[in-house]
Coordinates of C-alpha atoms and ligand atoms in Angstrom, one line a residue:
M1 CA 166.7 75.7 86.2
N2 CA 168.0 78.6 84.2
R3 CA 165.7 78.2 81.2
E4 CA 167.0 81.2 79.4
R5 CA 170.6 80.0 79.6
L6 CA 169.7 76.6 78.3
A7 CA 167.6 78.0 75.4
N8 CA 170.3 80.5 74.4
G9 CA 173.0 77.9 74.6
L10 CA 171.1 75.4 72.4
T11 CA 170.2 78.2 70.0
Q12 CA 173.9 79.2 69.7
M13 CA 174.8 75.6 69.2
G14 CA 172.2 75.3 66.4
V15 CA 170.3 72.6 68.3
A16 CA 166.5 72.6 67.9
F17 CA 164.2 72.3 70.9
D18 CA 160.6 72.8 71.7
Q19 CA 158.5 73.7 74.8
T20 CA 158.1 70.1 75.8
A21 CA 161.9 69.6 75.8
M22 CA 162.3 72.7 78.1
E23 CA 159.6 71.4 80.5
R24 CA 161.3 68.0 80.6
F25 CA 164.7 69.5 81.3
E26 CA 163.2 71.4 84.2
A27 CA 161.5 68.3 85.5
F28 CA 164.7 66.3 85.1
H29 CA 166.7 68.8 87.1
A30 CA 164.1 68.7 89.9
I31 CA 164.2 64.8 90.0
L32 CA 168.0 65.0 90.2
D33 CA 167.8 67.3 93.1
E34 CA 165.3 65.1 94.8
Y35 CA 167.5 62.1 94.5
N36 CA 170.7 63.9 95.3
A37 CA 169.2 65.0 98.6
R38 CA 169.1 61.4 99.7
M39 CA 171.9 59.6 97.8
D40 CA 175.2 60.5 96.2
L41 CA 174.1 60.4 92.6
T42 CA 176.1 63.1 90.8
A43 CA 178.2 66.0 91.8
V44 CA 176.0 68.9 92.9
L45 CA 176.7 71.9 90.6
D46 CA 175.2 75.4 90.6
E47 CA 172.4 75.9 88.3
D48 CA 174.3 77.6 85.5
E49 CA 177.1 75.1 85.6
R50 CA 174.7 72.2 85.5
V51 CA 173.1 73.6 82.3
D52 CA 176.5 74.0 80.7
R53 CA 178.3 70.9 82.0
H54 CA 175.5 68.5 81.7
D55 CA 172.7 69.7 79.3
L56 CA 174.6 71.7 76.7
D57 CA 177.7 69.4 76.8
S58 CA 175.5 66.3 76.3
A59 CA 173.8 67.9 73.2
A60 CA 177.2 68.3 71.4
P61 CA 176.6 65.6 68.8
L62 CA 173.3 67.1 67.7
A63 CA 175.2 70.3 66.9
Q64 CA 177.3 68.2 64.6
G65 CA 174.5 66.2 63.0
L66 CA 176.0 63.0 64.3
L67 CA 172.8 61.2 65.2
V68 CA 170.5 60.3 62.3
P69 CA 166.7 60.3 62.8
S70 CA 165.4 57.4 64.9
A71 CA 169.0 56.2 65.6
K72 CA 169.3 53.4 68.1
V73 CA 171.8 54.6 70.7
I74 CA 173.3 53.2 73.8
D75 CA 174.8 55.4 76.6
V76 CA 177.6 53.3 78.1
G77 CA 178.3 54.3 81.8
T78 CA 175.5 56.8 81.8
G79 CA 175.7 57.6 85.5
A80 CA 172.9 60.0 86.3
G81 CA 171.9 60.1 82.6
F82 CA 174.6 62.0 80.8
P83 CA 174.8 62.3 77.8
G84 CA 171.8 60.1 77.2
M85 CA 169.0 61.9 79.0
P86 CA 169.5 65.4 77.4
L87 CA 169.9 63.7 74.0
L88 CA 166.6 61.9 74.5
I89 CA 164.8 65.0 75.8
L90 CA 166.0 66.9 72.7
R91 CA 165.5 64.0 70.3
P92 CA 162.6 61.7 71.5
D93 CA 162.8 59.9 68.2
L94 CA 166.0 58.2 69.4
E95 CA 165.8 54.6 70.5
M96 CA 167.9 55.0 73.7
T97 CA 169.4 52.4 76.0
F98 CA 170.9 53.6 79.3
L99 CA 173.6 51.3 80.6
D100 CA 175.4 51.4 84.0
A101 CA 177.1 49.0 86.3
L102 CA 175.5 50.7 89.4
Q103 CA 171.9 49.7 90.2
K104 CA 171.1 52.9 92.1
R105 CA 171.8 55.0 89.0
I106 CA 169.7 52.7 86.8
G107 CA 166.9 52.8 89.4
F108 CA 167.0 56.6 89.3
L109 CA 166.9 56.7 85.5
T110 CA 164.0 54.2 85.3
D111 CA 162.0 56.4 87.7
A112 CA 163.0 59.6 85.9
L113 CA 162.1 58.3 82.4
S114 CA 158.6 57.3 83.6
R115 CA 158.0 60.6 85.3
L116 CA 159.1 62.5 82.2
G117 CA 156.9 60.4 80.0
L118 CA 159.9 59.2 77.9
K119 CA 160.3 55.7 76.5
A120 CA 163.8 54.1 76.7
T121 CA 165.5 50.9 77.9
T122 CA 167.5 50.8 81.1
L123 CA 170.1 48.2 81.7
H124 CA 172.0 47.3 84.8
A125 CA 175.2 45.6 83.6
R126 CA 178.9 45.9 83.0
A127 CA 179.5 47.0 79.4
E128 CA 181.8 44.0 78.9
D129 CA 178.9 41.6 79.8
A130 CA 176.1 43.4 78.0
A131 CA 178.1 43.5 74.7
R132 CA 178.2 39.7 74.7
M133 CA 174.4 39.5 74.8
E134 CA 172.7 38.9 71.5
A135 CA 170.2 41.6 72.2
H136 CA 172.9 44.2 72.4
R137 CA 176.0 43.1 70.5
E138 CA 176.3 45.0 67.2
Q139 CA 172.7 46.3 67.5
Y140 CA 173.3 50.1 67.7
D141 CA 173.8 52.9 65.3
A142 CA 175.8 54.8 67.9
A143 CA 177.4 54.2 71.4
V144 CA 177.9 57.4 73.3
S145 CA 180.0 57.7 76.4
R146 CA 181.2 60.5 78.7
A147 CA 183.8 60.4 81.5
V148 CA 184.0 56.6 81.7
A149 CA 187.5 55.6 80.6
S150 CA 190.5 56.4 78.4
A151 CA 189.9 56.3 74.7
A152 CA 191.5 52.9 74.2
V153 CA 189.5 51.3 77.0
L154 CA 186.4 53.0 75.8
A155 CA 186.8 51.6 72.4
E156 CA 186.5 48.1 73.9
L157 CA 183.6 49.1 76.1
T158 CA 181.6 50.7 73.2
L159 CA 182.5 49.5 69.7
P160 CA 181.2 45.9 70.3
F161 CA 177.7 47.4 70.7
V162 CA 177.8 49.3 67.3
K163 CA 176.8 47.8 64.0
T164 CA 178.9 48.1 60.9
G165 CA 178.3 51.6 59.5
G166 CA 177.6 53.1 62.9
A167 CA 179.9 55.0 65.2
A168 CA 181.1 55.3 68.8
I169 CA 181.1 58.9 70.2
A170 CA 183.3 59.7 73.2
W171 CA 183.3 63.0 75.1
K172 CA 186.8 64.1 75.7
G173 CA 188.9 67.0 76.8
P174 CA 192.0 68.6 75.1
G175 CA 194.1 65.6 76.3
V176 CA 192.4 63.5 73.6
Q177 CA 195.3 64.2 71.3
D178 CA 197.6 62.2 73.6
E179 CA 195.1 59.3 73.6
L180 CA 194.8 59.1 69.8
T181 CA 197.5 56.7 68.9
A182 CA 196.3 54.1 71.5
A183 CA 192.7 54.7 70.5
K184 CA 193.5 54.0 66.8
R185 CA 195.3 50.8 67.6
A186 CA 192.4 49.6 69.8
A187 CA 189.8 50.5 67.3
F188 CA 191.6 48.5 64.6
V189 CA 191.6 45.4 66.8
L190 CA 187.8 45.9 67.5
G191 CA 186.6 46.4 63.9
G192 CA 186.7 50.2 64.0
A193 CA 188.6 53.2 62.6
V194 CA 189.0 56.5 64.3
R195 CA 187.2 59.1 62.1
G196 CA 188.5 62.1 64.0
V197 CA 188.0 64.7 66.7
Y198 CA 185.2 67.2 66.5
P199 CA 185.4 70.4 68.6
A200 CA 182.4 70.6 71.0
P201 CA 182.4 74.2 72.3
I202 CA 179.9 75.2 75.0
P203 CA 178.6 78.8 74.5
G204 CA 180.2 81.2 76.9
R205 CA 182.8 78.7 78.1
D206 CA 185.7 79.5 75.9
D207 CA 188.1 78.1 78.4
W208 CA 186.6 74.6 78.2
Q209 CA 188.0 72.6 75.4
H210 CA 185.5 69.9 75.0
M211 CA 185.9 67.4 72.1
L212 CA 184.0 64.5 70.6
L213 CA 186.2 61.5 69.5
V214 CA 184.3 59.7 66.7
T215 CA 185.2 56.1 65.8
D216 CA 183.5 54.4 62.8
K217 CA 182.5 50.8 63.0
T218 CA 183.9 49.4 59.8
G219 CA 183.5 45.7 60.4
K220 CA 182.5 43.1 63.0
T221 CA 184.2 42.9 66.4
P222 CA 186.1 39.7 66.7
K223 CA 184.6 37.2 69.1
P224 CA 187.1 37.5 72.0
Y225 CA 186.1 41.1 72.5
P226 CA 185.2 42.7 74.8
R227 CA 187.4 40.7 77.2
K228 CA 186.0 39.7 80.6
A229 CA 184.7 42.5 82.9
G230 CA 187.6 44.5 84.3
T231 CA 190.2 43.4 81.8
P232 CA 189.8 46.3 79.4
S233 CA 190.7 48.8 82.0
K234 CA 193.4 46.6 83.7
K235 CA 195.1 45.8 80.3
P236 CA 194.1 48.3 77.7
L237 CA 194.4 47.0 74.2
A238 CA 196.8 49.5 72.9
Ligands
LIG301 N1 178.5 59.4 81.9 C1 178.1 60.1 83.2 C2 178.5 61.5 83.2 O1 179.3 61.9 82.3 O2 178.1 62.2 84.1 C3 178.7 59.3 84.4 C4 180.2 59.3 84.4 S1 180.8 58.5 85.9 C5 182.3 59.2 86.2 C6 181.2 56.9 85.2 C7 180.1 55.9 85.2 O3 180.4 54.8 84.4 C8 179.7 55.4 86.5 O4 178.3 55.5 86.7 C9 180.1 53.9 86.5 O5 179.2 53.1 87.2 C10 180.0 53.6 85.0 N2 180.9 52.5 84.5 C11 182.2 52.5 84.6 N3 182.7 51.4 84.0 C12 181.6 50.7 83.6 C13 181.5 49.4 82.9 N4 182.5 48.7 82.6 N5 180.2 49.0 82.5 C14 179.2 49.8 82.9 N6 179.3 51.0 83.5 C15 180.5 51.4 83.9

């Protein structure tokens, strides 16, 4: 791993880190390589791109102060642990749950967490099913999600997990502006309200226009939502 690139990037973003975090990033990259050699876990990127696209990009909400101390956070559709793992490495005070519908990814994350000495919950489930479980429905300060679905679909996959006063944070590109009308309508149905779009620049990558779409949870999600697994993406709310 290119430690200097990661350290410089985090510093430019105004995100604090310590030596333990750097060691854990390095170990996490090594575990990813080990798994990627035997299964198709995530796209293989060169070292610099991995730092930028995965680690720095995942840290964006910390640059904006969007996660309060000890926040309870769920990463919906975490895949190989993004954005949840970099967030937890940088902020071990977070109470993190990693959720994915694919068992092999959850198996990888459970092993990685134990080898990194990090405490978190891993959950193999569809978001639509987990959000109906008492242990997870409206239990989180924040639901984070990257590269899982369109904003309107994501609203149904994430807002039911968030308690009133919390927020859903979605990683998006410049196209988010075209998704906003639908996202606002879906949020309204689900007990939320779009707060706005925060720019999430990656140092040295001026051509990447990454954004965070933040939706506040303003009230309870009505019981019929989320609809059954698969329906949110087949028939988006908006
Ligand atoms: N968030 C990771 C990232 O940015 O690298 C992974 C993105 S990957 C393109 C999408 C992930 O979302 C996959 O791992 C998939 O299994 C998961 N996923 C998609 N729909 C889901 C759902 N309804 N419930 C749970 N996981 C879901």
